[in-house]
Short mmCIF file of C-alpha atoms and ligand atoms in Angstrom, two decimals:
data_model
loop_
_atom_site.label_atom_id
_atom_site.label_comp_id
_atom_site.label_asym_id
_atom_site.label_seq_id
_atom_site.Cartn_x
_atom_site.Cartn_y
_atom_site.Cartn_z
CA MET A 19 -38.90 -10.11 -6.55
CA PRO A 20 -36.32 -12.34 -8.17
CA SER A 21 -37.37 -15.87 -8.80
CA LEU A 22 -36.24 -17.53 -5.49
CA PRO A 23 -34.39 -20.65 -5.22
CA GLU A 24 -35.58 -23.35 -2.88
CA ASN A 25 -32.61 -25.67 -2.62
CA GLY A 26 -29.83 -23.74 -1.05
CA GLU A 27 -28.16 -22.86 -4.22
CA GLY A 28 -27.71 -19.37 -5.63
CA ILE A 29 -30.38 -17.94 -7.82
CA GLY A 30 -28.05 -18.15 -10.75
CA SER A 31 -27.56 -21.96 -10.46
CA LEU A 32 -31.32 -22.49 -10.87
CA VAL A 33 -31.82 -20.20 -13.93
CA LYS A 34 -29.83 -21.84 -16.65
CA ASP A 35 -29.89 -19.27 -19.40
CA PRO A 36 -29.87 -20.62 -23.03
CA GLU A 37 -27.34 -17.98 -23.62
CA ASP A 38 -25.07 -18.82 -20.77
CA PRO A 39 -21.42 -18.55 -21.49
CA PRO A 40 -19.31 -21.82 -21.70
CA SER A 41 -18.69 -22.87 -18.02
CA ASN A 42 -14.95 -22.44 -18.28
CA GLY A 43 -14.67 -19.95 -21.06
CA SER A 44 -11.52 -17.92 -20.89
CA LEU A 45 -11.65 -14.17 -21.24
CA GLU A 46 -8.72 -14.09 -23.51
CA ARG A 47 -8.93 -11.83 -26.49
CA GLY A 48 -9.87 -14.07 -29.40
CA GLY A 49 -10.89 -17.01 -27.12
CA HIS A 50 -14.15 -17.09 -25.25
CA GLY A 51 -13.38 -13.60 -23.91
CA SER A 52 -15.54 -11.73 -26.35
CA SER A 53 -18.39 -14.18 -25.80
CA MET A 54 -18.26 -13.67 -21.98
CA ARG A 55 -18.22 -9.84 -22.49
CA ALA A 56 -21.12 -10.19 -24.96
CA TYR A 57 -23.00 -12.41 -22.55
CA VAL A 58 -22.70 -9.89 -19.73
CA VAL A 59 -23.72 -7.07 -22.06
CA ARG A 60 -26.64 -9.08 -23.28
CA THR A 61 -27.81 -10.06 -19.87
CA LEU A 62 -27.53 -6.63 -18.27
CA PRO A 63 -27.83 -4.44 -21.42
CA ASP A 64 -29.13 -1.21 -19.53
CA TYR A 65 -26.54 -0.94 -16.78
CA SER A 66 -23.21 0.90 -16.27
CA PRO A 67 -21.09 -1.36 -13.90
CA ILE A 68 -18.88 0.20 -11.48
CA LEU A 69 -16.42 -1.94 -9.62
CA VAL A 70 -15.21 -0.79 -6.08
CA SER A 71 -12.27 -2.30 -4.18
CA ASN A 72 -9.64 -0.99 -1.77
CA ARG A 73 -6.74 -2.06 -4.12
CA ALA A 74 -6.58 -0.81 -7.74
CA PRO A 75 -6.22 -3.48 -10.44
CA HIS A 76 -2.69 -2.23 -11.33
CA GLU A 77 -0.47 -0.06 -9.17
CA PRO A 78 2.06 2.48 -10.43
CA LYS A 79 5.75 1.34 -9.79
CA PRO A 80 8.07 3.98 -8.33
CA GLU A 81 10.37 3.47 -11.41
CA GLY A 82 7.50 3.96 -13.78
CA GLY A 83 4.93 1.70 -15.46
CA PHE A 84 2.42 -0.52 -13.52
CA LYS A 85 2.42 -3.77 -11.65
CA ARG A 86 -0.61 -5.90 -10.96
CA GLY A 87 -2.25 -5.36 -7.59
CA ALA A 88 -1.37 -8.13 -5.05
CA GLY A 89 -3.85 -10.86 -3.88
CA GLY A 90 -6.37 -13.20 -5.28
CA VAL A 91 -9.24 -10.77 -5.16
CA ILE A 92 -7.46 -8.45 -7.71
CA THR A 93 -6.96 -11.44 -10.02
CA ALA A 94 -10.57 -12.20 -9.81
CA LEU A 95 -11.73 -8.72 -10.18
CA LEU A 96 -9.52 -8.10 -13.27
CA THR A 97 -11.33 -10.91 -15.02
CA MET A 98 -14.73 -9.30 -13.83
CA ALA A 99 -13.62 -5.83 -15.02
CA GLU A 100 -12.61 -7.34 -18.43
CA ALA A 101 -15.93 -9.12 -18.63
CA THR A 102 -18.09 -6.23 -17.72
CA GLY A 103 -16.32 -3.22 -19.05
CA ALA A 104 -16.66 -1.58 -15.64
CA ASP A 105 -15.31 1.66 -14.35
CA TRP A 106 -13.24 0.95 -11.29
CA VAL A 107 -13.04 2.95 -8.04
CA ALA A 108 -10.21 2.30 -5.70
CA CYS A 109 -8.25 3.81 -2.92
CA ALA A 110 -4.91 5.67 -3.51
CA ARG A 111 -2.85 3.70 -0.88
CA ASN A 112 0.65 5.21 -1.24
CA ASP A 113 2.50 8.27 -2.47
CA GLU A 114 2.87 6.89 -6.06
CA GLU A 115 -0.86 6.41 -6.25
CA ARG A 116 -1.72 9.75 -4.73
CA GLN A 117 0.66 11.40 -7.18
CA LEU A 118 -0.82 9.58 -10.12
CA ALA A 119 -4.36 10.55 -9.08
CA ALA A 120 -3.32 14.21 -8.67
CA LEU A 121 -1.30 14.23 -11.96
CA GLN A 122 -3.87 12.67 -14.22
CA GLY A 123 -7.11 13.72 -12.48
CA ALA A 124 -9.91 11.20 -12.98
CA PRO A 125 -10.24 8.80 -14.61
CA VAL A 126 -6.66 7.19 -14.87
CA THR A 127 -6.27 4.71 -17.64
CA VAL A 128 -4.79 1.51 -16.14
CA PRO A 129 -4.01 -1.87 -17.77
CA LEU A 130 -6.50 -4.71 -17.06
CA LEU A 131 -5.77 -8.23 -18.53
CA HIS A 132 -5.77 -7.53 -22.09
CA SER A 133 -7.50 -4.10 -22.43
CA THR A 134 -7.31 -0.92 -20.36
CA GLY A 135 -9.83 0.33 -17.90
CA ARG A 136 -10.90 3.69 -16.34
CA LEU A 137 -9.71 3.89 -12.70
CA HIS A 138 -11.08 6.51 -10.38
CA TYR A 139 -9.10 7.10 -7.14
CA ALA A 140 -10.39 8.27 -3.77
CA VAL A 141 -7.53 10.02 -2.18
CA PRO A 142 -7.47 9.92 1.66
CA THR A 143 -4.53 11.44 3.46
CA ARG A 144 -1.71 9.17 4.50
CA GLU A 145 -2.94 9.35 8.25
CA GLN A 146 -6.64 8.47 7.19
CA TYR A 147 -5.38 5.43 5.20
CA GLU A 148 -3.22 4.17 8.01
CA MET A 149 -6.10 4.42 10.49
CA TYR A 150 -8.49 2.76 8.04
CA TYR A 151 -6.19 -0.03 6.73
CA GLY A 152 -3.36 -0.43 9.40
CA VAL A 153 -5.39 0.01 12.53
CA PHE A 154 -9.01 -0.86 11.89
CA ALA A 155 -9.49 -3.04 8.77
CA ASN A 156 -6.28 -4.94 9.49
CA PRO A 157 -6.03 -6.21 12.27
CA VAL A 158 -9.39 -5.47 14.01
CA LEU A 159 -11.81 -6.44 11.37
CA TRP A 160 -9.62 -9.04 9.62
CA PHE A 161 -9.00 -10.80 13.08
CA ILE A 162 -12.67 -10.82 13.89
CA GLN A 163 -13.63 -12.32 10.63
CA HIS A 164 -10.88 -15.03 10.88
CA TYR A 165 -11.49 -15.67 14.52
CA LEU A 166 -7.81 -14.61 15.31
CA TRP A 167 -8.24 -12.84 18.59
CA ASP A 168 -6.89 -14.31 21.72
CA LEU A 169 -9.99 -12.98 23.51
CA GLY A 170 -8.79 -13.45 27.03
CA ASN A 171 -6.34 -10.51 26.25
CA GLU A 172 -7.15 -8.95 23.06
CA PRO A 173 -8.47 -6.72 21.43
CA VAL A 174 -8.43 -3.75 23.72
CA ILE A 175 -10.94 -1.34 21.94
CA ASP A 176 -9.22 1.77 23.32
CA GLU A 177 -9.17 5.40 22.23
CA ARG A 178 -6.75 4.59 19.25
CA ILE A 179 -9.33 2.10 17.74
CA HIS A 180 -12.28 4.40 18.29
CA GLN A 181 -10.35 7.15 16.41
CA ALA A 182 -9.32 4.70 13.72
CA TRP A 183 -13.01 3.77 13.31
CA HIS A 184 -14.32 7.38 13.11
CA GLU A 185 -11.38 9.15 11.40
CA GLY A 186 -10.06 6.21 9.33
CA TYR A 187 -12.63 3.49 8.38
CA VAL A 188 -15.77 5.66 8.49
CA GLU A 189 -14.03 8.46 6.74
CA VAL A 190 -12.36 6.49 3.93
CA ASN A 191 -15.61 4.57 3.26
CA ARG A 192 -17.33 8.04 2.93
CA GLN A 193 -14.70 9.14 0.48
CA MET A 194 -14.91 6.00 -1.44
CA ALA A 195 -18.72 6.20 -1.57
CA GLN A 196 -18.53 9.75 -2.73
CA LYS A 197 -16.21 8.82 -5.68
CA VAL A 198 -18.67 6.09 -6.51
CA VAL A 199 -21.54 8.61 -6.55
CA ASP A 200 -19.52 10.91 -8.81
CA VAL A 201 -18.89 8.18 -11.34
CA ALA A 202 -22.55 6.98 -11.11
CA ARG A 203 -23.92 10.44 -11.68
CA VAL A 204 -22.26 10.71 -15.06
CA ALA A 205 -22.77 7.02 -16.10
CA PRO A 206 -24.61 6.68 -19.30
CA LYS A 207 -26.91 4.03 -17.94
CA ARG A 208 -28.47 2.91 -14.58
CA PRO A 209 -25.48 2.25 -12.19
CA LEU A 210 -24.73 -1.23 -11.22
CA VAL A 211 -22.37 -0.91 -8.29
CA LEU A 212 -20.18 -3.96 -7.31
CA VAL A 213 -18.39 -3.38 -4.00
CA HIS A 214 -15.76 -5.67 -2.76
CA ASP A 215 -14.68 -6.90 0.61
CA TYR A 216 -14.33 -5.94 4.31
CA GLN A 217 -12.57 -2.67 3.83
CA LEU A 218 -15.68 -1.07 2.29
CA TYR A 219 -18.75 -2.35 4.36
CA LEU A 220 -20.13 1.18 4.65
CA VAL A 221 -20.12 2.06 0.92
CA PRO A 222 -23.48 0.45 -0.10
CA LYS A 223 -25.64 2.41 2.35
CA LEU A 224 -23.89 5.65 1.49
CA VAL A 225 -24.34 5.16 -2.24
CA ARG A 226 -27.85 4.23 -1.93
CA GLU A 227 -28.64 7.33 -0.05
CA LYS A 228 -27.32 9.52 -2.90
CA VAL A 229 -28.15 7.29 -5.92
CA PRO A 230 -31.31 5.47 -5.01
CA SER A 231 -31.71 4.06 -8.54
CA ALA A 232 -28.48 2.05 -8.25
CA ILE A 233 -28.43 -1.66 -8.17
CA ILE A 234 -25.87 -2.56 -5.53
CA GLN A 235 -24.08 -5.86 -4.77
CA HIS A 236 -21.44 -6.22 -2.11
CA PHE A 237 -19.19 -9.37 -2.19
CA VAL A 238 -17.48 -10.49 1.06
CA HIS A 239 -14.36 -12.34 0.32
CA VAL A 240 -13.51 -13.35 3.89
CA PRO A 241 -15.39 -15.60 6.34
CA TRP A 242 -18.54 -14.22 7.98
CA PRO A 243 -18.24 -15.21 11.69
CA THR A 244 -20.96 -16.09 14.07
CA PRO A 245 -23.18 -13.42 15.79
CA GLN A 246 -21.34 -14.00 19.05
CA TYR A 247 -17.98 -13.26 17.65
CA TRP A 248 -19.15 -10.04 16.03
CA LYS A 249 -19.89 -8.89 19.61
CA VAL A 250 -16.12 -8.44 20.03
CA LEU A 251 -16.88 -5.13 18.24
CA PRO A 252 -18.76 -2.35 20.11
CA GLN A 253 -22.44 -2.05 19.09
CA LEU A 254 -21.94 1.27 17.39
CA MET A 255 -19.53 -0.26 15.03
CA ARG A 256 -21.06 -3.60 14.28
CA ASP A 257 -24.44 -1.94 13.75
CA ALA A 258 -22.93 0.46 11.23
CA ILE A 259 -21.27 -2.39 9.37
CA LEU A 260 -24.51 -4.30 9.07
CA GLU A 261 -26.50 -1.27 8.08
CA GLY A 262 -23.73 -0.31 5.59
CA LEU A 263 -23.90 -3.87 3.94
CA LEU A 264 -27.69 -3.75 3.95
CA GLY A 265 -27.66 -0.87 1.59
CA SER A 266 -26.98 -3.53 -1.05
CA ASP A 267 -29.59 -5.44 -3.01
CA ILE A 268 -27.52 -8.73 -2.89
CA ILE A 269 -24.75 -9.61 -0.50
CA GLY A 270 -22.42 -12.35 -1.92
CA PHE A 271 -20.35 -14.72 0.25
CA GLN A 272 -17.89 -17.56 -0.38
CA SER A 273 -19.81 -20.30 1.28
CA SER A 274 -23.21 -21.43 2.39
CA LEU A 275 -21.93 -21.27 5.92
CA ASP A 276 -21.12 -17.60 5.57
CA VAL A 277 -24.63 -16.97 4.35
CA ARG A 278 -26.22 -18.78 7.29
CA ASN A 279 -23.86 -16.83 9.83
CA PHE A 280 -24.81 -13.67 8.15
CA LEU A 281 -28.58 -14.17 8.47
CA LEU A 282 -28.19 -15.19 11.96
CA THR A 283 -26.10 -12.02 12.69
CA CYS A 284 -28.89 -9.83 11.19
CA GLU A 285 -31.45 -11.57 13.39
CA GLU A 286 -29.49 -11.95 16.69
CA ASN A 287 -27.38 -8.85 16.84
CA ALA A 288 -29.77 -6.40 15.04
CA GLY A 289 -33.16 -7.82 15.62
CA LEU A 290 -33.98 -7.83 11.98
CA GLN A 291 -36.62 -9.99 10.25
CA VAL A 292 -34.97 -12.75 8.24
CA ASP A 293 -36.35 -15.31 5.94
CA GLU A 294 -34.01 -18.27 6.11
CA HIS A 295 -35.62 -20.19 3.32
CA GLU A 296 -35.35 -17.39 0.87
CA ARG A 297 -32.16 -16.21 2.46
CA ALA A 298 -33.26 -12.69 2.66
CA VAL A 299 -33.38 -10.03 5.19
CA PHE A 300 -35.95 -7.25 5.51
CA PHE A 301 -34.47 -3.94 6.19
CA GLY A 302 -35.76 -0.34 5.87
CA GLY A 303 -38.68 -1.50 3.72
CA ARG A 304 -36.48 -3.37 1.32
CA VAL A 305 -35.48 -7.05 0.79
CA VAL A 306 -31.79 -7.80 0.72
CA TYR A 307 -30.69 -11.22 -0.57
CA ALA A 308 -27.74 -13.17 0.72
CA ARG A 309 -26.14 -15.69 -1.73
CA HIS A 310 -22.91 -17.71 -1.97
CA TYR A 311 -20.72 -17.55 -5.04
CA PRO A 312 -17.46 -19.42 -4.34
CA ILE A 313 -14.71 -17.53 -6.12
CA SER A 314 -12.48 -19.37 -8.54
CA ILE A 315 -9.71 -19.15 -11.00
CA ASP A 316 -9.38 -18.68 -14.76
CA VAL A 317 -8.85 -22.22 -15.82
CA SER A 318 -7.75 -21.56 -19.32
CA SER A 319 -5.14 -18.91 -18.53
CA THR A 320 -3.85 -20.71 -15.48
CA SER A 321 -3.36 -23.82 -17.53
CA ARG A 322 -1.68 -21.85 -20.25
CA LEU A 323 0.70 -20.39 -17.65
CA ALA A 324 1.35 -23.75 -16.25
CA SER A 325 2.76 -24.89 -19.67
CA SER A 326 4.70 -21.74 -20.38
CA ARG A 327 8.37 -21.56 -20.90
CA GLY A 328 8.86 -19.45 -17.81
CA VAL A 329 7.19 -22.20 -15.55
CA LYS A 330 9.27 -24.94 -17.41
CA ARG A 331 12.34 -23.11 -16.55
CA GLN A 332 11.36 -22.88 -12.91
CA GLU A 333 10.60 -26.64 -12.92
CA ARG A 334 13.95 -27.38 -14.32
CA ASP A 335 15.59 -25.41 -11.52
CA LEU A 336 13.40 -27.20 -8.98
CA ALA A 337 14.57 -30.56 -10.36
CA THR A 338 18.10 -29.73 -9.55
CA TRP A 339 17.52 -29.47 -5.78
CA ARG A 340 14.32 -31.32 -4.71
CA PRO A 341 14.54 -34.61 -2.87
CA SER A 342 12.35 -37.52 -3.65
CA ARG A 343 9.20 -36.26 -1.74
CA LEU A 344 8.10 -32.63 -1.79
CA ILE A 345 5.66 -30.88 0.55
CA VAL A 346 4.63 -27.41 -0.75
CA ARG A 347 2.88 -24.37 0.80
CA ILE A 348 2.20 -21.01 -0.85
CA ASP A 349 0.70 -18.28 1.20
CA ARG A 350 0.81 -14.64 2.26
CA THR A 351 2.47 -14.38 5.73
CA ASP A 352 -0.83 -13.90 7.39
CA PRO A 353 -1.61 -15.31 10.80
CA SER A 354 -4.96 -16.69 9.44
CA LYS A 355 -2.89 -18.92 7.14
CA ASN A 356 -1.54 -20.93 10.11
CA ILE A 357 1.88 -21.37 8.78
CA VAL A 358 3.63 -21.90 12.23
CA ARG A 359 1.24 -24.76 13.08
CA GLY A 360 2.02 -26.20 9.63
CA PHE A 361 5.72 -26.28 10.57
CA ILE A 362 4.93 -27.78 13.92
CA SER A 363 3.01 -30.52 12.26
CA TYR A 364 6.03 -31.21 9.90
CA ASP A 365 8.38 -31.25 12.98
CA LYS A 366 6.19 -33.99 14.35
CA LEU A 367 6.26 -35.92 11.11
CA LEU A 368 10.02 -35.97 11.18
CA ARG A 369 10.01 -37.10 14.80
CA TYR A 370 7.43 -39.92 14.29
CA HIS A 371 8.86 -41.04 11.01
CA PRO A 372 12.61 -40.66 10.96
CA GLU A 373 12.87 -42.74 7.96
CA LEU A 374 11.60 -39.66 6.08
CA ARG A 375 14.56 -37.55 7.10
CA GLY A 376 16.71 -36.71 4.13
CA ARG A 377 14.00 -37.91 1.75
CA VAL A 378 11.53 -35.14 2.06
CA GLN A 379 11.53 -31.36 2.02
CA PHE A 380 8.99 -28.79 2.91
CA TRP A 381 9.14 -25.90 0.43
CA ALA A 382 7.35 -22.79 1.93
CA PHE A 383 7.08 -20.19 -0.71
CA LEU A 384 5.69 -17.23 1.15
CA GLN A 385 4.77 -13.60 0.23
CA PRO A 386 5.51 -11.07 2.97
CA SER A 387 2.16 -9.35 3.68
CA ARG A 388 1.04 -6.12 5.51
CA GLN A 389 4.47 -5.62 7.02
CA ASP A 390 3.67 -2.15 8.13
CA VAL A 391 1.06 -3.62 10.63
CA ALA A 392 2.96 -4.81 13.65
CA VAL A 393 1.16 -8.12 14.22
CA TYR A 394 2.13 -9.26 10.74
CA SER A 395 5.81 -8.30 11.08
CA ARG A 396 5.87 -10.15 14.38
CA TYR A 397 4.24 -13.21 12.73
CA LEU A 398 6.94 -13.29 9.96
CA ARG A 399 9.58 -13.17 12.62
CA THR A 400 8.01 -16.15 14.34
CA ILE A 401 7.80 -18.03 10.95
CA ARG A 402 11.70 -17.46 10.48
CA GLN A 403 12.45 -18.56 14.01
CA THR A 404 10.34 -21.71 13.77
CA VAL A 405 11.89 -22.60 10.46
CA GLY A 406 15.45 -21.87 11.93
CA ARG A 407 14.80 -24.15 14.97
CA ILE A 408 13.58 -27.09 12.81
CA ASN A 409 16.39 -26.84 10.26
CA SER A 410 19.09 -26.73 12.98
CA GLU A 411 17.47 -29.55 14.88
CA PHE A 412 17.02 -31.98 12.04
CA GLY A 413 19.10 -30.70 9.13
CA SER A 414 22.45 -31.98 8.16
CA GLU A 415 25.13 -30.88 5.76
CA ASP A 416 23.28 -32.26 2.81
CA TRP A 417 19.68 -32.01 3.73
CA LEU A 418 17.69 -28.90 4.62
CA PRO A 419 14.29 -29.91 6.12
CA ILE A 420 12.50 -26.64 5.21
CA ARG A 421 13.27 -24.46 2.32
CA LEU A 422 11.90 -21.05 3.18
CA GLU A 423 11.67 -18.62 0.37
CA LEU A 424 10.12 -15.16 0.67
CA GLY A 425 9.05 -13.36 -2.53
CA GLU A 426 6.54 -13.04 -5.26
CA SER A 427 6.81 -14.97 -8.46
CA GLU A 428 3.76 -16.31 -10.22
CA ARG A 429 5.91 -18.75 -12.28
CA LYS A 430 7.77 -20.11 -9.31
CA ALA A 431 4.47 -20.67 -7.52
CA ILE A 432 2.94 -22.45 -10.45
CA ALA A 433 6.19 -24.56 -10.80
CA ALA A 434 5.70 -25.52 -7.12
CA LEU A 435 2.19 -26.42 -7.60
CA ARG A 436 2.88 -28.66 -10.64
CA ASN A 437 5.23 -30.63 -8.50
CA PHE A 438 4.00 -31.02 -4.99
CA ASP A 439 3.52 -34.58 -3.61
CA VAL A 440 1.60 -32.91 -0.77
CA LEU A 441 0.13 -29.41 -0.77
CA LEU A 442 -0.46 -28.09 2.62
CA VAL A 443 -3.35 -25.60 2.92
CA ASN A 444 -4.31 -25.47 6.66
CA PRO A 445 -5.73 -21.89 7.40
CA VAL A 446 -7.27 -21.22 10.82
CA TYR A 447 -10.18 -19.80 8.71
CA ASP A 448 -10.05 -18.67 5.07
CA GLY A 449 -12.72 -17.09 2.94
CA LEU A 450 -12.03 -19.48 0.08
CA ASN A 451 -8.31 -20.00 -0.68
CA LEU A 452 -7.39 -19.85 -4.36
CA VAL A 453 -3.97 -21.65 -3.94
CA VAL A 454 -5.70 -24.76 -3.36
CA LYS A 455 -7.76 -24.48 -6.68
CA GLU A 456 -4.69 -23.55 -8.63
CA GLY A 457 -2.88 -26.55 -7.05
CA ALA A 458 -5.82 -28.85 -7.87
CA LEU A 459 -5.77 -27.70 -11.57
CA VAL A 460 -2.02 -27.64 -12.41
CA ASN A 461 -0.57 -30.42 -10.39
CA ALA A 462 1.21 -32.86 -12.77
CA VAL A 463 2.32 -35.65 -10.35
CA ASP A 464 -0.88 -36.89 -8.73
CA GLY A 465 -0.17 -34.79 -5.64
CA VAL A 466 -2.45 -34.93 -2.63
CA ILE A 467 -3.93 -31.88 -0.89
CA VAL A 468 -4.12 -31.53 2.85
CA LEU A 469 -6.91 -29.00 3.40
CA SER A 470 -8.23 -27.26 6.50
CA GLU A 471 -11.88 -27.84 7.16
CA ASN A 472 -12.12 -24.20 7.85
CA ALA A 473 -11.16 -22.99 4.34
CA GLY A 474 -14.21 -21.86 2.25
CA ALA A 475 -12.83 -24.23 -0.58
CA HIS A 476 -13.42 -27.13 1.76
CA GLU A 477 -17.12 -26.97 0.93
CA GLU A 478 -16.50 -27.73 -2.77
CA LEU A 479 -13.38 -29.96 -2.47
CA ASN A 480 -13.82 -31.97 0.62
CA ALA A 481 -14.37 -35.33 -1.14
CA HIS A 482 -11.04 -34.94 -3.02
CA VAL A 483 -8.63 -33.95 -0.22
CA LEU A 484 -7.31 -35.06 3.12
CA SER A 485 -9.30 -32.79 5.52
CA VAL A 486 -7.72 -31.61 8.73
CA ASN A 487 -8.67 -29.57 11.78
CA PRO A 488 -6.12 -26.75 11.51
CA PHE A 489 -5.46 -26.54 15.22
CA ASP A 490 -4.77 -30.28 15.49
CA VAL A 491 -1.08 -30.52 14.72
CA GLU A 492 -1.07 -34.25 15.48
CA ALA A 493 -3.79 -34.87 12.89
CA THR A 494 -2.03 -32.61 10.48
CA ALA A 495 1.21 -34.52 10.83
CA ALA A 496 -0.67 -37.69 10.30
CA ALA A 497 -2.35 -36.34 7.11
CA LEU A 498 1.01 -35.25 5.79
CA TYR A 499 2.23 -38.72 6.35
CA VAL A 500 -0.72 -40.33 4.55
CA GLY A 501 -0.28 -37.80 1.78
CA LEU A 502 3.31 -38.83 1.28
CA THR A 503 2.78 -42.55 1.44
CA LEU A 504 -0.60 -43.10 -0.31
CA GLY A 505 -0.67 -45.60 -3.08
CA PRO A 506 -0.70 -44.47 -6.76
CA GLU A 507 -4.42 -45.39 -7.36
CA PRO A 508 -5.98 -43.36 -4.52
CA ARG A 509 -3.55 -40.43 -5.18
CA HIS A 510 -4.62 -40.33 -8.72
CA ARG A 511 -8.30 -40.56 -7.76
CA LEU A 512 -7.99 -37.68 -5.34
CA ASN A 513 -5.98 -35.50 -7.76
CA ALA A 514 -8.26 -36.10 -10.66
CA GLY A 515 -11.42 -35.39 -8.50
CA ALA A 516 -10.11 -32.15 -7.29
CA ARG A 517 -9.15 -31.01 -10.73
CA GLU A 518 -12.56 -31.79 -12.09
CA VAL A 519 -14.31 -29.76 -9.43
CA VAL A 520 -12.00 -26.71 -10.36
CA ARG A 521 -12.59 -27.15 -14.08
CA ALA A 522 -16.30 -27.40 -13.72
CA SER A 523 -16.57 -24.20 -11.80
CA ASP A 524 -14.12 -21.64 -12.94
CA ILE A 525 -14.06 -17.78 -12.69
CA THR A 526 -16.53 -17.43 -15.49
CA ARG A 527 -19.08 -19.34 -13.61
CA TRP A 528 -18.50 -17.13 -10.53
CA ILE A 529 -19.27 -14.06 -12.78
CA SER A 530 -22.19 -15.53 -14.55
CA ARG A 531 -24.04 -16.75 -11.46
CA GLN A 532 -23.77 -13.13 -9.98
CA VAL A 533 -24.77 -11.70 -13.35
CA GLN A 534 -27.81 -13.93 -13.62
CA ASP A 535 -28.82 -13.12 -10.10
CA LEU A 536 -28.46 -9.41 -10.76
CA ARG A 537 -30.55 -9.90 -14.02
CA ASP A 538 -33.40 -11.65 -11.99
CA LEU A 539 -33.23 -8.83 -9.52
CA VAL A 540 -33.39 -5.99 -12.05
CA VAL A 541 -36.20 -7.67 -14.03
CA SER A 542 -38.15 -7.70 -10.81
CA GLN A 543 -37.04 -4.03 -9.76
CA PRO A 544 -37.52 -1.58 -12.54
CA VAL A 545 -36.49 2.01 -11.56
CA GLY A 546 -39.37 3.01 -9.20
CA ALA A 547 -41.14 6.22 -9.17
CA GLY A 548 -39.17 8.82 -7.32
CA GLN A 549 -35.98 6.92 -7.80
CA SER A 550 -33.82 9.00 -10.01
CA GLN A 551 -30.00 9.30 -10.30
O1 F6P B 610 -9.98 -10.91 0.80
C1 F6P B 610 -8.70 -10.95 1.15
C2 F6P B 610 -7.86 -9.83 0.73
O2 F6P B 610 -8.33 -8.52 0.82
C3 F6P B 610 -7.49 -10.09 -0.82
O3 F6P B 610 -7.61 -8.88 -1.51
C4 F6P B 610 -6.10 -10.53 -0.83
O4 F6P B 610 -6.08 -11.94 -0.96
C5 F6P B 610 -5.52 -10.10 0.41
O5 F6P B 610 -6.61 -9.83 1.33
C6 F6P B 610 -4.68 -8.96 0.18
O6 F6P B 610 -4.68 -8.10 1.23
P1 F6P B 610 -3.98 -6.71 1.16
O7 F6P B 610 -4.68 -6.03 0.01
O8 F6P B 610 -4.30 -6.08 2.43
O9 F6P B 610 -2.50 -7.00 0.84
#
């Protein structure tokens, strides 16, 4: 048994290893990178790590070459792959990836951050992938985990969803698990399997069945809702999800609330024995630990990017059009991000404070997301319509109330974050939200953050932000006003406090806390008799 903490922190936070890496060590080549890599190897010397996620770290471009996989999870996992030297198992999501997997066979060599990695693709058919990703994982699971269903009307768990469960989600999880097993069986050392996110809940159990010696961790990047809300899913599906996850040794979450909800779900929905104090579930004669490790950003490389020439260029451009006060939001166009209510709040701000008209602008820099899923394309349409209405009602020849930009540019996003007077991050529910951490770190003008109390990051940052209930558009309008009009001293205090939280707990801490917990676990669980690869 690992040494168990008693104060509600992760195991890792209690076991300060004399050889811990610097708390905000970068993974850059020639920086602290080699020390982080050495730390991981030193701490878990006898293991072959295998990272498992739906998206690959880099994806082939139709015109040749690679582009980085979208989303905060990939950014974090790239850092992790670089630190651990892991093999990576991902799903071929489109024709380019299917072709690459077929052409090169396994493994495919792909770029990571500064080195390359070995990528192994599971290759479901286009139809299987669509059922798994487009019908079941998004929206059914995603909507459950972010409490997005309008339950009086939806979801209707009909034949299509049952089919997507069996022929999509279960099948693709099976294929991913098989690929992990193939990689684990030829791994030079005992496999350490690190599975990520809601697309792959069934993988841990399937891998354990075939490779009982593996140490398995699953990290859930999205919120874990209450047991009652899980009952939106038929028992067959929710039981399979819990059993799949409980094939892990440790299940990681973003916040302590997620851990509590998970333990309650095991107890209430599956009748399992749970030890709340030790945050453990007893399942199938094993102990499974639940821990929270709030994800973070790479402080050094984000700071370096913020002072790069590319970002400076974007800032010069921004200076040519910005009015005196700037509200910023940066998000994927996902209903969980609550973008429309953010605009409604801004509409109210302009109504209640006409003196701000012409002096403020709301810059929404949004990344179109999952546009092949109907509910996501509808949401983007609603965003455009709402912006159109507000701009035509309040705008004038020389003032545009909302500047809506759709696209992806890391440099532009960082330039926006350096210059916000108010950053609006008001998700309905969010696993963590890395934009708020990036904003806290790089902002250069004592900007104020308006943050939803339902974002995972709120647990760490609440003392340094203006907290809002994301449904309360009146309160959000009021918080925007406070953010825009707060005096220099309190602005500076909030801004500096938020930055300090991020600096003290960057991505290397996210990794090292997990590595320490895994180390404690393996020390207590040598390969048992009868457990062979
Ligand atoms: O955990 C949320 C997540 O899966 C992250 O990978 C990322 O932030 C986002 O959703 C991207 O989603 P997708 O891979 O479906 O575009």
